[in-house]
PDB file of C-alpha atoms in Angstrom:
ATOM      1  CA  GLN A 600       0.227  -0.009   0.154  1.00 89.00           C
ATOM      2  CA  VAL A 601       0.927   3.611  -0.675  1.00 93.00           C
ATOM      3  CA  GLN A 602      -0.613   6.260   1.414  1.00 95.00           C
ATOM      4  CA  LEU A 603      -0.507  10.192   0.250  1.00 96.00           C
ATOM      5  CA  VAL A 604      -1.191  13.166   2.220  1.00 95.00           C
ATOM      6  CA  GLU A 605      -1.094  16.619   0.419  1.00 96.00           C
ATOM      7  CA  SER A 606      -0.503  19.808   2.205  1.00 96.00           C
ATOM      8  CA  GLY A 607       0.187  23.670   0.977  1.00 97.00           C
ATOM      9  CA  GLY A 608      -3.117  24.446  -0.425  1.00 97.00           C
ATOM     10  CA  GLY A 609      -4.748  27.576   0.524  1.00 98.00           C
ATOM     11  CA  LEU A 610      -6.239  31.273  -0.616  1.00 98.00           C
ATOM     12  CA  VAL A 611      -3.811  33.280  -2.922  1.00 98.00           C
ATOM     13  CA  GLN A 612      -4.259  36.387  -4.881  1.00 98.00           C
ATOM     14  CA  PRO A 613      -3.934  36.041  -8.642  1.00 98.00           C
ATOM     15  CA  GLY A 614      -0.104  36.451  -9.344  1.00 98.00           C
ATOM     16  CA  GLY A 615       0.892  34.930  -6.093  1.00 98.00           C
ATOM     17  CA  SER A 616       2.492  31.689  -5.474  1.00 98.00           C
ATOM     18  CA  LEU A 617       2.033  28.492  -3.621  1.00 98.00           C
ATOM     19  CA  ARG A 618       3.671  25.540  -3.074  1.00 98.00           C
ATOM     20  CA  LEU A 619       2.134  22.150  -2.601  1.00 98.00           C
ATOM     21  CA  SER A 620       3.816  19.042  -1.272  1.00 97.00           C
ATOM     22  CA  CYS A 621       2.919  15.450  -1.045  1.00 95.00           C
ATOM     23  CA  ALA A 622       4.044  13.005   1.540  1.00 93.00           C
ATOM     24  CA  ALA A 623       4.033   9.227   0.606  1.00 92.00           C
ATOM     25  CA  SER A 624       4.317   6.386   3.354  1.00 92.00           C
ATOM     26  CA  GLY A 625       3.828   2.564   2.782  1.00 92.00           C
ATOM     27  CA  ASP A 626       5.409   0.920  -0.023  1.00 90.00           C
ATOM     28  CA  ILE A 627       7.059   3.843  -1.528  1.00 88.00           C
ATOM     29  CA  PHE A 628      10.050   1.801  -2.724  1.00 87.00           C
ATOM     30  CA  ARG A 629       7.320   0.626  -5.617  1.00 90.00           C
ATOM     31  CA  ILE A 630       6.532   3.587  -6.788  1.00 91.00           C
ATOM     32  CA  ASN A 631       7.437   4.081 -10.591  1.00 92.00           C
ATOM     33  CA  ALA A 632       5.776   7.680 -11.102  1.00 94.00           C
ATOM     34  CA  MET A 633       3.947  10.586  -9.217  1.00 95.00           C
ATOM     35  CA  GLY A 634       2.011  13.492 -10.316  1.00 96.00           C
ATOM     36  CA  TRP A 635      -0.528  16.367  -9.580  1.00 98.00           C
ATOM     37  CA  TYR A 636      -3.755  16.420 -10.863  1.00 98.00           C
ATOM     38  CA  ARG A 637      -6.650  18.814 -10.353  1.00 98.00           C
ATOM     39  CA  GLN A 638     -10.492  19.009 -10.405  1.00 98.00           C
ATOM     40  CA  ALA A 639     -12.580  22.168 -10.465  1.00 96.00           C
ATOM     41  CA  PRO A 640     -16.554  22.026  -9.794  1.00 92.00           C
ATOM     42  CA  GLY A 641     -17.989  20.952 -13.038  1.00 93.00           C
ATOM     43  CA  LYS A 642     -14.822  20.191 -14.837  1.00 96.00           C
ATOM     44  CA  GLN A 643     -13.316  16.643 -15.471  1.00 96.00           C
ATOM     45  CA  ARG A 644      -9.896  16.167 -13.568  1.00 97.00           C
ATOM     46  CA  GLU A 645      -6.838  16.848 -15.343  1.00 98.00           C
ATOM     47  CA  MET A 646      -3.435  16.089 -14.988  1.00 98.00           C
ATOM     48  CA  VAL A 647      -1.124  19.041 -14.191  1.00 98.00           C
ATOM     49  CA  ALA A 648       2.153  17.707 -13.887  1.00 98.00           C
ATOM     50  CA  THR A 649       4.136  14.134 -13.789  1.00 97.00           C
ATOM     51  CA  ILE A 650       7.497  12.915 -12.656  1.00 95.00           C
ATOM     52  CA  THR A 651       8.854   9.830 -13.329  1.00 93.00           C
ATOM     53  CA  SER A 652      11.485   8.049 -10.936  1.00 88.00           C
ATOM     54  CA  ALA A 653      13.836   8.279 -13.515  1.00 89.00           C
ATOM     55  CA  GLY A 654      13.047  12.256 -13.325  1.00 91.00           C
ATOM     56  CA  ARG A 655      11.382  12.906 -16.328  1.00 95.00           C
ATOM     57  CA  THR A 656       8.576  15.420 -16.326  1.00 97.00           C
ATOM     58  CA  ASN A 657       5.603  16.461 -17.971  1.00 98.00           C
ATOM     59  CA  TYR A 658       3.131  19.559 -17.615  1.00 98.00           C
ATOM     60  CA  ALA A 659      -0.080  20.320 -19.034  1.00 98.00           C
ATOM     61  CA  ASP A 660      -0.140  23.121 -21.428  1.00 98.00           C
ATOM     62  CA  SER A 661      -1.856  25.426 -19.278  1.00 97.00           C
ATOM     63  CA  VAL A 662       0.934  25.387 -16.527  1.00 98.00           C
ATOM     64  CA  LYS A 663       4.071  25.161 -18.414  1.00 98.00           C
ATOM     65  CA  GLY A 664       6.188  27.847 -17.394  1.00 97.00           C
ATOM     66  CA  ARG A 665       4.267  28.469 -14.382  1.00 98.00           C
ATOM     67  CA  PHE A 666       4.581  25.623 -12.352  1.00 98.00           C
ATOM     68  CA  THR A 667       7.400  23.082 -11.219  1.00 98.00           C
ATOM     69  CA  ILE A 668       7.039  19.688  -9.960  1.00 97.00           C
ATOM     70  CA  SER A 669      10.264  18.217  -8.291  1.00 95.00           C
ATOM     71  CA  ARG A 670      11.269  15.380  -5.435  1.00 90.00           C
ATOM     72  CA  ASP A 671      13.638  15.628  -3.085  1.00 85.00           C
ATOM     73  CA  ASN A 672      16.617  13.408  -3.023  1.00 68.00           C
ATOM     74  CA  ALA A 673      15.008  10.126  -1.637  1.00 65.00           C
ATOM     75  CA  LYS A 674      12.089  10.624  -4.742  1.00 61.00           C
ATOM     76  CA  ILE A 675       9.808  11.143  -1.998  1.00 70.00           C
ATOM     77  CA  PRO A 676       7.990  13.497  -0.883  1.00 84.00           C
ATOM     78  CA  VAL A 677       7.062  15.446  -4.625  1.00 93.00           C
ATOM     79  CA  HIS A 678       6.200  19.269  -4.113  1.00 96.00           C
ATOM     80  CA  LEU A 679       4.572  21.397  -6.778  1.00 98.00           C
ATOM     81  CA  GLN A 680       6.135  24.905  -7.027  1.00 98.00           C
ATOM     82  CA  MET A 681       2.909  27.356  -8.618  1.00 98.00           C
ATOM     83  CA  ASN A 682       3.865  30.791  -9.580  1.00 98.00           C
ATOM     84  CA  SER A 683       1.677  33.195 -11.406  1.00 98.00           C
ATOM     85  CA  LEU A 684      -1.437  31.765 -10.086  1.00 98.00           C
ATOM     86  CA  LYS A 685      -4.468  32.549 -12.021  1.00 98.00           C
ATOM     87  CA  PRO A 686      -8.117  32.397 -10.762  1.00 97.00           C
ATOM     88  CA  GLU A 687      -8.727  29.555 -13.338  1.00 97.00           C
ATOM     89  CA  ASP A 688      -5.922  27.545 -11.332  1.00 98.00           C
ATOM     90  CA  THR A 689      -8.789  26.956  -8.647  1.00 98.00           C
ATOM     91  CA  ALA A 690      -9.319  23.507  -8.028  1.00 98.00           C
ATOM     92  CA  VAL A 691      -8.904  20.807  -5.681  1.00 98.00           C
ATOM     93  CA  TYR A 692      -5.332  19.452  -6.132  1.00 98.00           C
ATOM     94  CA  TYR A 693      -4.883  15.637  -5.657  1.00 98.00           C
ATOM     95  CA  CYS A 694      -1.591  13.815  -5.579  1.00 97.00           C
ATOM     96  CA  ASN A 695      -1.263  10.613  -7.268  1.00 97.00           C
ATOM     97  CA  ALA A 696       1.374   7.755  -7.207  1.00 96.00           C
ATOM     98  CA  VAL A 697       1.399   4.735  -9.687  1.00 95.00           C
ATOM     99  CA  TYR A 698       3.269   1.729  -8.153  1.00 93.00           C
ATOM    100  CA  ARG A 699       3.911  -1.748  -8.853  1.00 91.00           C
ATOM    101  CA  ARG A 700       2.879  -4.595  -6.488  1.00 85.00           C
ATOM    102  CA  TYR A 701       3.674  -8.426  -7.848  1.00 85.00           C
ATOM    103  CA  GLY A 702       3.789  -7.123 -11.640  1.00 85.00           C
ATOM    104  CA  SER A 703       0.660  -4.912 -11.554  1.00 91.00           C
ATOM    105  CA  SER A 704       0.515  -1.197 -11.667  1.00 93.00           C
ATOM    106  CA  THR A 705      -2.129   0.341  -9.029  1.00 94.00           C
ATOM    107  CA  ASN A 706      -3.027   3.967  -8.700  1.00 95.00           C
ATOM    108  CA  SER A 707      -2.991   5.606  -4.958  1.00 96.00           C
ATOM    109  CA  TRP A 708      -4.699   9.196  -4.530  1.00 97.00           C
ATOM    110  CA  GLY A 709      -4.512  11.473  -1.607  1.00 97.00           C
ATOM    111  CA  GLN A 710      -7.299  13.191  -0.371  1.00 97.00           C
ATOM    112  CA  GLY A 711      -6.596  16.800  -2.201  1.00 97.00           C
ATOM    113  CA  THR A 712      -5.823  20.004  -0.998  1.00 97.00           C
ATOM    114  CA  GLN A 713      -8.106  23.159  -2.148  1.00 98.00           C
ATOM    115  CA  VAL A 714      -6.444  26.077  -3.828  1.00 98.00           C
ATOM    116  CA  THR A 715      -8.014  29.168  -4.226  1.00 98.00           C
ATOM    117  CA  VAL A 716      -7.141  31.858  -6.470  1.00 98.00           C
ATOM    118  CA  SER A 717      -8.889  34.886  -6.083  1.00 96.00           C
ATOM    119  CA  SER A 718      -8.718  38.815  -5.289  1.00 91.00           C
TER     120      SER A 718
END
């Protein structure tokens, strides 16, 4: 099992910055990739940024140049630095981990943390 806990959400003004963190516990050595997803009311959950165990990153077009995903040296925890925040970034942000258990890939999700961008 892999357990994820997000932190760092809150209320910020447009143009501000926020850093989210995701702490993982359990069988973290089995994690292949981690990422951040977000879901706003009335919208589908979307990928924001992902990072593989090899350090490869991928970003949604809407956040490129503004958001940065990173890992600590031990690969856990993972962070999301969010700069130049816009109102449309408002959403619940979820940490995700893809890990292997006996040859099968399994997803783990955190409980989510609210990010609100408003003046």
